mmCIF file of C-alpha atoms in Angstrom:
data_model
loop_
_atom_site.group_PDB
_atom_site.id
_atom_site.type_symbol
_atom_site.label_atom_id
_atom_site.label_comp_id
_atom_site.label_asym_id
_atom_site.label_seq_id
_atom_site.Cartn_x
_atom_site.Cartn_y
_atom_site.Cartn_z
ATOM 1 C CA MET A 136 4.717 -37.028 -17.687
ATOM 2 C CA PRO A 137 3.894 -35.003 -20.825
ATOM 3 C CA ASP A 138 6.144 -35.214 -23.859
ATOM 4 C CA SER A 139 8.569 -32.265 -23.669
ATOM 5 C CA SER A 140 8.020 -31.579 -27.366
ATOM 6 C CA SER A 141 4.416 -30.667 -26.568
ATOM 7 C CA LEU A 142 5.377 -28.211 -23.826
ATOM 8 C CA PRO A 143 5.854 -24.476 -24.451
ATOM 9 C CA GLU A 144 9.353 -23.069 -24.840
ATOM 10 C CA PHE A 145 8.598 -20.262 -22.427
ATOM 11 C CA ALA A 146 6.787 -20.358 -19.082
ATOM 12 C CA LEU A 147 5.985 -16.639 -19.232
ATOM 13 C CA GLU A 148 6.202 -14.412 -22.275
ATOM 14 C CA ALA A 149 5.589 -10.664 -22.551
ATOM 15 C CA ARG A 150 5.741 -8.616 -25.724
ATOM 16 C CA GLY A 151 5.300 -4.841 -25.696
ATOM 17 C CA LEU A 152 3.628 -5.097 -22.276
ATOM 18 C CA LYS A 153 2.437 -1.730 -20.976
ATOM 19 C CA LYS A 154 0.546 -0.643 -17.910
ATOM 20 C CA THR A 155 -0.481 2.916 -17.065
ATOM 21 C CA TYR A 156 -2.317 3.588 -13.834
ATOM 22 C CA ALA A 157 -4.909 6.357 -14.003
ATOM 23 C CA GLY A 158 -4.032 9.664 -12.449
ATOM 24 C CA SER A 159 -5.971 11.631 -9.852
ATOM 25 C CA LYS A 160 -6.469 15.244 -8.879
ATOM 26 C CA ASN A 161 -3.158 15.246 -7.055
ATOM 27 C CA ALA A 162 -1.106 12.926 -9.246
ATOM 28 C CA PRO A 163 -0.606 12.429 -12.996
ATOM 29 C CA PRO A 164 -1.024 8.996 -14.657
ATOM 30 C CA LYS A 165 1.733 6.560 -13.704
ATOM 31 C CA GLU A 166 3.352 4.483 -16.449
ATOM 32 C CA ALA A 167 4.415 1.377 -14.522
ATOM 33 C CA LEU A 168 5.468 -0.747 -17.523
ATOM 34 C CA LYS A 169 6.840 0.812 -20.706
ATOM 35 C CA GLY A 170 6.576 -1.861 -23.374
ATOM 36 C CA VAL A 171 8.314 -4.760 -21.619
ATOM 37 C CA ASP A 172 9.637 -7.625 -23.755
ATOM 38 C CA LEU A 173 10.575 -10.595 -21.597
ATOM 39 C CA LYS A 174 10.677 -14.385 -21.924
ATOM 40 C CA VAL A 175 11.057 -16.787 -19.003
ATOM 41 C CA PRO A 176 12.398 -20.158 -20.237
ATOM 42 C CA ARG A 177 10.440 -23.227 -19.194
ATOM 43 C CA GLY A 178 12.170 -25.184 -16.434
ATOM 44 C CA SER A 179 14.348 -22.322 -15.204
ATOM 45 C CA ILE A 180 14.701 -20.517 -11.912
ATOM 46 C CA PHE A 181 14.344 -16.974 -13.167
ATOM 47 C CA GLY A 182 15.158 -13.878 -11.117
ATOM 48 C CA LEU A 183 13.262 -10.607 -11.534
ATOM 49 C CA LEU A 184 15.123 -7.832 -9.750
ATOM 50 C CA GLY A 185 14.709 -4.100 -9.478
ATOM 51 C CA PRO A 186 14.349 -1.245 -6.988
ATOM 52 C CA ASN A 187 11.040 -0.489 -5.293
ATOM 53 C CA GLY A 188 8.551 0.918 -7.788
ATOM 54 C CA ALA A 189 10.406 -0.548 -10.775
ATOM 55 C CA GLY A 190 7.315 -2.428 -12.031
ATOM 56 C CA LYS A 191 8.081 -5.977 -10.847
ATOM 57 C CA SER A 192 4.840 -6.520 -8.932
ATOM 58 C CA THR A 193 2.766 -4.957 -11.721
ATOM 59 C CA PHE A 194 4.371 -7.365 -14.190
ATOM 60 C CA ILE A 195 3.625 -10.369 -11.974
ATOM 61 C CA ASN A 196 0.093 -9.271 -11.151
ATOM 62 C CA ILE A 197 -0.807 -8.966 -14.840
ATOM 63 C CA PHE A 198 0.010 -12.646 -15.320
ATOM 64 C CA ALA A 199 -1.827 -13.509 -12.098
ATOM 65 C CA GLY A 200 -4.970 -11.783 -13.369
ATOM 66 C CA LEU A 201 -4.905 -9.190 -10.602
ATOM 67 C CA VAL A 202 -4.004 -6.193 -12.790
ATOM 68 C CA ASN A 203 -5.344 -5.383 -16.266
ATOM 69 C CA LYS A 204 -2.642 -4.503 -18.774
ATOM 70 C CA THR A 205 -2.982 -1.364 -20.870
ATOM 71 C CA SER A 206 -1.596 -2.968 -24.021
ATOM 72 C CA GLY A 207 0.754 -5.643 -25.285
ATOM 73 C CA VAL A 208 0.725 -9.444 -25.242
ATOM 74 C CA ALA A 209 1.165 -11.711 -22.212
ATOM 75 C CA ARG A 210 1.231 -15.513 -22.292
ATOM 76 C CA THR A 211 1.427 -17.994 -19.423
ATOM 77 C CA TRP A 212 2.581 -21.496 -20.375
ATOM 78 C CA GLY A 213 1.881 -20.573 -24.007
ATOM 79 C CA ILE A 214 -1.688 -19.414 -23.221
ATOM 80 C CA ASP A 215 -2.684 -15.849 -24.101
ATOM 81 C CA ILE A 216 -4.134 -14.260 -20.960
ATOM 82 C CA ASP A 217 -6.760 -12.409 -23.026
ATOM 83 C CA ARG A 218 -7.930 -15.356 -25.128
ATOM 84 C CA ASP A 219 -8.208 -17.886 -22.294
ATOM 85 C CA SER A 220 -7.790 -16.097 -18.982
ATOM 86 C CA ARG A 221 -9.051 -19.025 -16.918
ATOM 87 C CA ALA A 222 -6.555 -21.522 -18.339
ATOM 88 C CA ALA A 223 -3.760 -18.950 -18.080
ATOM 89 C CA ARG A 224 -4.482 -18.330 -14.388
ATOM 90 C CA ALA A 225 -4.637 -22.089 -13.739
ATOM 91 C CA ALA A 226 -1.080 -22.430 -15.088
ATOM 92 C CA ILE A 227 0.434 -20.091 -12.505
ATOM 93 C CA GLY A 228 0.688 -19.969 -8.736
ATOM 94 C CA VAL A 229 1.667 -16.702 -7.068
ATOM 95 C CA VAL A 230 3.099 -16.279 -3.577
ATOM 96 C CA PRO A 231 2.467 -12.576 -2.822
ATOM 97 C CA GLN A 232 4.451 -10.248 -0.596
ATOM 98 C CA GLU A 233 1.463 -9.633 1.660
ATOM 99 C CA ILE A 234 0.059 -12.326 3.938
ATOM 100 C CA ASN A 235 -3.549 -12.606 2.739
ATOM 101 C CA MET A 236 -5.346 -15.447 4.504
ATOM 102 C CA ASP A 237 -8.406 -15.773 6.707
ATOM 103 C CA VAL A 238 -6.925 -16.011 10.207
ATOM 104 C CA PHE A 239 -9.935 -17.972 11.490
ATOM 105 C CA PHE A 240 -9.271 -20.933 9.164
ATOM 106 C CA THR A 241 -6.794 -23.694 9.847
ATOM 107 C CA PRO A 242 -3.967 -24.412 7.380
ATOM 108 C CA TYR A 243 -5.808 -27.572 6.289
ATOM 109 C CA GLU A 244 -9.051 -25.647 5.685
ATOM 110 C CA THR A 245 -7.167 -22.882 3.867
ATOM 111 C CA LEU A 246 -5.641 -25.290 1.348
ATOM 112 C CA GLU A 247 -8.876 -27.252 0.904
ATOM 113 C CA LEU A 248 -10.789 -24.037 0.206
ATOM 114 C CA MET A 249 -8.217 -22.833 -2.321
ATOM 115 C CA ALA A 250 -8.191 -26.211 -4.060
ATOM 116 C CA GLY A 251 -11.969 -25.965 -4.335
ATOM 117 C CA PHE A 252 -11.683 -22.525 -5.928
ATOM 118 C CA TYR A 253 -9.457 -24.036 -8.617
ATOM 119 C CA GLY A 254 -11.855 -26.912 -9.155
ATOM 120 C CA VAL A 255 -9.456 -29.611 -7.974
ATOM 121 C CA PRO A 256 -11.526 -32.787 -7.318
ATOM 122 C CA ARG A 257 -11.382 -34.025 -3.723
ATOM 123 C CA GLY A 258 -9.676 -37.251 -4.756
ATOM 124 C CA GLU A 259 -6.850 -35.316 -6.444
ATOM 125 C CA ARG A 260 -6.113 -32.811 -3.686
ATOM 126 C CA ARG A 261 -2.654 -32.860 -2.084
ATOM 127 C CA THR A 262 -3.437 -30.939 1.087
ATOM 128 C CA ALA A 263 -1.663 -33.271 3.525
ATOM 129 C CA GLU A 264 1.321 -33.644 1.171
ATOM 130 C CA LEU A 265 1.703 -29.880 0.805
ATOM 131 C CA LEU A 266 1.487 -29.251 4.541
ATOM 132 C CA GLU A 267 4.161 -31.880 5.095
ATOM 133 C CA ALA A 268 6.363 -30.376 2.374
ATOM 134 C CA VAL A 269 6.328 -26.884 3.931
ATOM 135 C CA GLY A 270 6.774 -28.204 7.466
ATOM 136 C CA LEU A 271 3.272 -27.453 8.717
ATOM 137 C CA ALA A 272 1.841 -30.964 9.116
ATOM 138 C CA ASP A 273 1.814 -30.578 12.907
ATOM 139 C CA LYS A 274 -0.075 -27.260 12.560
ATOM 140 C CA ARG A 275 -2.788 -28.489 10.192
ATOM 141 C CA ASP A 276 -5.571 -27.912 12.727
ATOM 142 C CA ALA A 277 -4.236 -24.737 14.374
ATOM 143 C CA TYR A 278 -5.820 -21.426 13.420
ATOM 144 C CA VAL A 279 -3.805 -19.331 10.975
ATOM 145 C CA ARG A 280 -3.763 -16.501 13.533
ATOM 146 C CA GLN A 281 -1.714 -18.769 15.814
ATOM 147 C CA LEU A 282 1.066 -19.256 13.261
ATOM 148 C CA SER A 283 4.309 -17.291 13.271
ATOM 149 C CA GLY A 284 5.159 -14.988 10.377
ATOM 150 C CA GLY A 285 7.508 -17.571 8.878
ATOM 151 C CA MET A 286 4.877 -20.295 9.082
ATOM 152 C CA LYS A 287 2.333 -18.057 7.363
ATOM 153 C CA ARG A 288 4.772 -17.436 4.516
ATOM 154 C CA ARG A 289 5.313 -21.165 4.090
ATOM 155 C CA LEU A 290 1.543 -21.643 4.056
ATOM 156 C CA LEU A 291 1.364 -19.062 1.255
ATOM 157 C CA VAL A 292 3.705 -21.260 -0.818
ATOM 158 C CA ALA A 293 1.508 -24.311 -0.207
ATOM 159 C CA LYS A 294 -1.590 -22.252 -1.047
ATOM 160 C CA ALA A 295 -0.088 -21.258 -4.406
ATOM 161 C CA MET A 296 0.635 -24.919 -5.227
ATOM 162 C CA VAL A 297 -2.775 -26.524 -4.517
ATOM 163 C CA HIS A 298 -3.598 -26.798 -8.232
ATOM 164 C CA THR A 299 -0.086 -28.030 -9.185
ATOM 165 C CA PRO A 300 0.710 -25.143 -11.548
ATOM 166 C CA PRO A 301 3.709 -25.512 -13.877
ATOM 167 C CA VAL A 302 4.794 -21.945 -13.015
ATOM 168 C CA LEU A 303 5.358 -20.683 -9.461
ATOM 169 C CA VAL A 304 6.015 -16.982 -8.814
ATOM 170 C CA LEU A 305 7.593 -16.012 -5.507
ATOM 171 C CA ASP A 306 7.250 -12.289 -4.826
ATOM 172 C CA GLU A 307 9.706 -11.423 -2.021
ATOM 173 C CA PRO A 308 9.001 -14.765 -0.277
ATOM 174 C CA THR A 309 11.668 -14.517 2.423
ATOM 175 C CA ALA A 310 10.993 -10.955 3.598
ATOM 176 C CA GLY A 311 10.979 -11.056 7.388
ATOM 177 C CA VAL A 312 11.775 -14.786 7.514
ATOM 178 C CA ASP A 313 14.635 -15.975 9.728
ATOM 179 C CA ILE A 314 17.659 -17.764 8.266
ATOM 180 C CA GLU A 315 16.559 -21.290 9.161
ATOM 181 C CA LEU A 316 13.084 -20.883 7.691
ATOM 182 C CA ARG A 317 14.615 -19.310 4.599
ATOM 183 C CA ARG A 318 16.792 -22.385 4.097
ATOM 184 C CA GLN A 319 13.775 -24.677 4.499
ATOM 185 C CA LEU A 320 11.808 -22.646 1.984
ATOM 186 C CA TRP A 321 14.576 -22.717 -0.603
ATOM 187 C CA ALA A 322 15.038 -26.447 -0.098
ATOM 188 C CA TYR A 323 11.395 -26.960 -0.998
ATOM 189 C CA VAL A 324 11.644 -24.566 -3.954
ATOM 190 C CA ARG A 325 14.624 -26.525 -5.295
ATOM 191 C CA GLU A 326 12.634 -29.721 -4.893
ATOM 192 C CA LEU A 327 9.749 -28.237 -6.873
ATOM 193 C CA HIS A 328 12.174 -27.104 -9.555
ATOM 194 C CA ALA A 329 13.697 -30.586 -9.741
ATOM 195 C CA ARG A 330 10.194 -31.926 -10.441
ATOM 196 C CA GLY A 331 9.854 -29.563 -13.402
ATOM 197 C CA THR A 332 8.211 -26.456 -11.947
ATOM 198 C CA THR A 333 9.422 -23.179 -13.413
ATOM 199 C CA ILE A 334 10.251 -20.725 -10.616
ATOM 200 C CA VAL A 335 10.093 -16.942 -10.995
ATOM 201 C CA LEU A 336 11.627 -15.099 -8.070
ATOM 202 C CA THR A 337 11.623 -11.455 -7.054
ATOM 203 C CA THR A 338 13.822 -10.661 -4.082
ATOM 204 C CA HIS A 339 15.800 -7.910 -2.402
ATOM 205 C CA TYR A 340 18.287 -10.506 -1.170
ATOM 206 C CA LEU A 341 20.659 -10.341 -4.107
ATOM 207 C CA GLU A 342 22.820 -13.169 -2.769
ATOM 208 C CA GLU A 343 19.754 -15.433 -3.008
ATOM 209 C CA ALA A 344 19.205 -14.558 -6.637
ATOM 210 C CA GLN A 345 22.883 -15.051 -7.410
ATOM 211 C CA GLU A 346 22.893 -18.494 -5.812
ATOM 212 C CA LEU A 347 19.519 -19.763 -7.058
ATOM 213 C CA CYS A 348 18.776 -18.247 -10.455
ATOM 214 C CA ASP A 349 19.796 -19.540 -13.876
ATOM 215 C CA GLU A 350 18.849 -16.266 -15.538
ATOM 216 C CA ILE A 351 18.133 -12.783 -14.204
ATOM 217 C CA ALA A 352 16.247 -9.790 -15.568
ATOM 218 C CA ILE A 353 16.763 -6.372 -14.011
ATOM 219 C CA VAL A 354 13.805 -3.999 -14.245
ATOM 220 C CA ASP A 355 14.081 -0.269 -13.608
ATOM 221 C CA GLN A 356 11.534 2.500 -14.189
ATOM 222 C CA GLY A 357 9.188 0.137 -16.007
ATOM 223 C CA GLU A 358 11.793 -1.179 -18.460
ATOM 224 C CA VAL A 359 14.011 -4.253 -18.694
ATOM 225 C CA ILE A 360 17.577 -2.951 -18.602
ATOM 226 C CA ALA A 361 19.293 -6.349 -18.570
ATOM 227 C CA CYS A 362 18.273 -9.972 -19.084
ATOM 228 C CA GLU A 363 21.029 -12.554 -19.198
ATOM 229 C CA PRO A 364 22.206 -15.822 -17.667
ATOM 230 C CA THR A 365 23.445 -15.082 -14.157
ATOM 231 C CA GLU A 366 27.051 -15.949 -14.996
ATOM 232 C CA THR A 367 27.022 -13.627 -18.032
ATOM 233 C CA LEU A 368 25.480 -10.803 -16.015
ATOM 234 C CA LEU A 369 28.203 -11.062 -13.394
ATOM 235 C CA LYS A 370 30.879 -10.859 -16.088
ATOM 236 C CA ARG A 371 29.644 -7.355 -16.932
ATOM 237 C CA MET A 372 31.742 -6.217 -13.994
ATOM 238 C CA ASP A 373 35.267 -7.060 -15.109
ATOM 239 C CA SER A 374 36.899 -5.447 -12.101
ATOM 240 C CA LYS A 375 38.444 -7.310 -9.183
ATOM 241 C CA THR A 376 39.887 -6.223 -5.860
ATOM 242 C CA LEU A 377 43.211 -7.350 -4.453
ATOM 243 C CA VAL A 378 43.047 -7.234 -0.649
ATOM 244 C CA ILE A 379 46.352 -7.235 1.237
ATOM 245 C CA ASP A 380 46.492 -7.693 5.006
ATOM 246 C CA PRO A 381 49.802 -6.156 6.146
ATOM 247 C CA VAL A 382 51.799 -7.474 9.075
ATOM 248 C CA ASP A 383 52.079 -3.957 10.515
ATOM 249 C CA PRO A 384 49.243 -1.376 10.518
ATOM 250 C CA MET A 385 49.250 1.165 7.691
ATOM 251 C CA SER A 386 48.124 4.776 7.934
ATOM 252 C CA ASP A 387 48.823 5.872 4.355
ATOM 253 C CA ILE A 388 48.877 4.321 0.911
ATOM 254 C CA PRO A 389 52.507 3.754 -0.130
ATOM 255 C CA ALA A 390 53.824 6.074 -2.841
ATOM 256 C CA GLU A 391 54.744 2.985 -4.877
ATOM 257 C CA LEU A 392 51.000 2.212 -5.223
ATOM 258 C CA ALA A 393 49.788 5.766 -5.886
ATOM 259 C CA GLN A 394 49.006 4.934 -9.535
ATOM 260 C CA TYR A 395 46.364 2.378 -8.491
ATOM 261 C CA ASP A 396 42.784 2.716 -7.254
ATOM 262 C CA ALA A 397 43.711 1.863 -3.677
ATOM 263 C CA GLU A 398 42.229 2.459 -0.239
ATOM 264 C CA ILE A 399 42.873 1.425 3.344
ATOM 265 C CA ARG A 400 39.852 -0.297 4.818
ATOM 266 C CA ALA A 401 38.565 0.075 8.369
ATOM 267 C CA ASP A 402 40.129 -3.253 9.338
ATOM 268 C CA GLY A 403 43.550 -2.028 8.162
ATOM 269 C CA ALA A 404 43.621 -4.036 4.925
ATOM 270 C CA LEU A 405 44.824 -2.411 1.729
ATOM 271 C CA ALA A 406 42.314 -2.866 -1.131
ATOM 272 C CA ILE A 407 43.353 -2.271 -4.741
ATOM 273 C CA THR A 408 40.629 -2.350 -7.411
ATOM 274 C CA TYR A 409 41.809 -3.231 -10.896
ATOM 275 C CA ARG A 410 40.517 -4.380 -14.262
ATOM 276 C CA TYR A 411 41.121 -8.021 -15.007
ATOM 277 C CA GLY A 412 43.667 -8.497 -17.803
ATOM 278 C CA GLU A 413 44.788 -4.848 -17.779
ATOM 279 C CA GLN A 414 46.855 -4.715 -14.600
ATOM 280 C CA SER A 415 49.213 -7.266 -13.076
ATOM 281 C CA VAL A 416 48.554 -8.603 -9.586
ATOM 282 C CA ALA A 417 52.167 -9.782 -9.357
ATOM 283 C CA GLU A 418 53.323 -6.229 -10.089
ATOM 284 C CA MET A 419 51.063 -4.815 -7.363
ATOM 285 C CA ILE A 420 52.423 -7.288 -4.826
ATOM 286 C CA GLU A 421 56.001 -6.520 -5.865
ATOM 287 C CA LYS A 422 55.437 -2.763 -5.433
ATOM 288 C CA PHE A 423 53.808 -3.327 -2.056
ATOM 289 C CA ARG A 424 56.861 -5.236 -0.869
ATOM 290 C CA ALA A 425 59.120 -2.559 -2.357
ATOM 291 C CA SER A 426 57.396 -0.014 -0.103
ATOM 292 C CA GLY A 427 58.913 -1.797 2.895
ATOM 293 C CA HIS A 428 55.727 -3.467 4.152
ATOM 294 C CA ARG A 429 55.294 -7.171 4.759
ATOM 295 C CA ILE A 430 52.273 -9.262 3.746
ATOM 296 C CA ASP A 431 50.405 -11.276 6.359
ATOM 297 C CA ASP A 432 47.677 -12.486 3.997
ATOM 298 C CA LEU A 433 46.137 -11.616 0.658
ATOM 299 C CA ARG A 434 43.072 -12.512 -1.410
ATOM 300 C CA THR A 435 41.056 -11.323 -4.384
ATOM 301 C CA GLU A 436 37.403 -10.344 -4.416
ATOM 302 C CA GLU A 437 35.217 -10.509 -7.524
ATOM 303 C CA ALA A 438 32.136 -8.490 -8.348
ATOM 304 C CA ASP A 439 28.812 -9.920 -7.180
ATOM 305 C CA LEU A 440 25.253 -9.360 -8.323
ATOM 306 C CA GLU A 441 24.828 -6.363 -6.033
ATOM 307 C CA ASP A 442 27.701 -4.594 -7.797
ATOM 308 C CA VAL A 443 26.108 -5.244 -11.197
ATOM 309 C CA PHE A 444 22.660 -4.181 -9.987
ATOM 310 C CA LEU A 445 23.924 -0.917 -8.494
ATOM 311 C CA ALA A 446 26.061 -0.134 -11.530
ATOM 312 C CA LEU A 447 23.183 -0.625 -13.971
ATOM 313 C CA THR A 448 20.559 1.290 -11.987
ATOM 314 C CA TYR A 449 22.969 4.056 -10.912
ATOM 315 C CA ASN A 450 24.071 4.662 -14.498
ATOM 316 C CA ARG A 451 20.421 5.192 -15.501
ATOM 317 C CA GLU A 452 19.796 7.608 -12.635
ATOM 318 C CA THR A 453 22.817 9.728 -13.542
ATOM 319 C CA ALA A 454 22.345 9.611 -17.307
#
């Protein structure tokens, strides 16, 4: 195990990173990244979120060596991708959105071939271990074309790990994967993280990012619009919702509660949105009772990552 003092502070580091795709007769040049500054701490599970076309895949593919940057600096595991591209690529494993494997190979052959591409000596290859880890040991000699979509995605994870990179990037890894396979995949990802692998995750499942990630960056229109620890990011939304289930159905909001941001939900519950510390829940409950209604149950709901994401991106669209 290497001395931590000799390891880089950041797993990925971008400074002023720009990428402009050339235009065509029918389309002008497309500026996919507009001077991105971003640092992914070593040892973290880092979320990279953003709407389609925000620049997430371009950012990842620059570090993977699949896209040439226009300008700026990019380092993987402290290695400048321009000065030593081979070492930089060896420090990262990327699980792409698309399933890109030869369907006439077996999972065992696929991993052996990829390990050979990275120059991993035969005696140091972990093919059997990786297949076992992603739950494909019993499919090692089946053709890839015979695997289900979920199995192929798990094989992509194993394929990205054949050279034991310190950084693993998962680009929408659970798209189209059922709940059980998703749980298995995240269990393995957590195990990798516990061993010291830095995980970078892009996902449209915001609840996954909220549960898994230590820190989250939100990218929109080629720019980083937020980058904070997950807990701090969630605190940006200081509103809560008091949900009251009345004993008897309600058709209108009581006059006593007209001053609040209240609505009656489809299930008949009364939802009052308020700012924490500015309005009293006890006062709301007292006014509800004063309206002549009785409470069957009540609860509060806090903002989640989806609320923050929508608020940040919507504000930019309407600015």
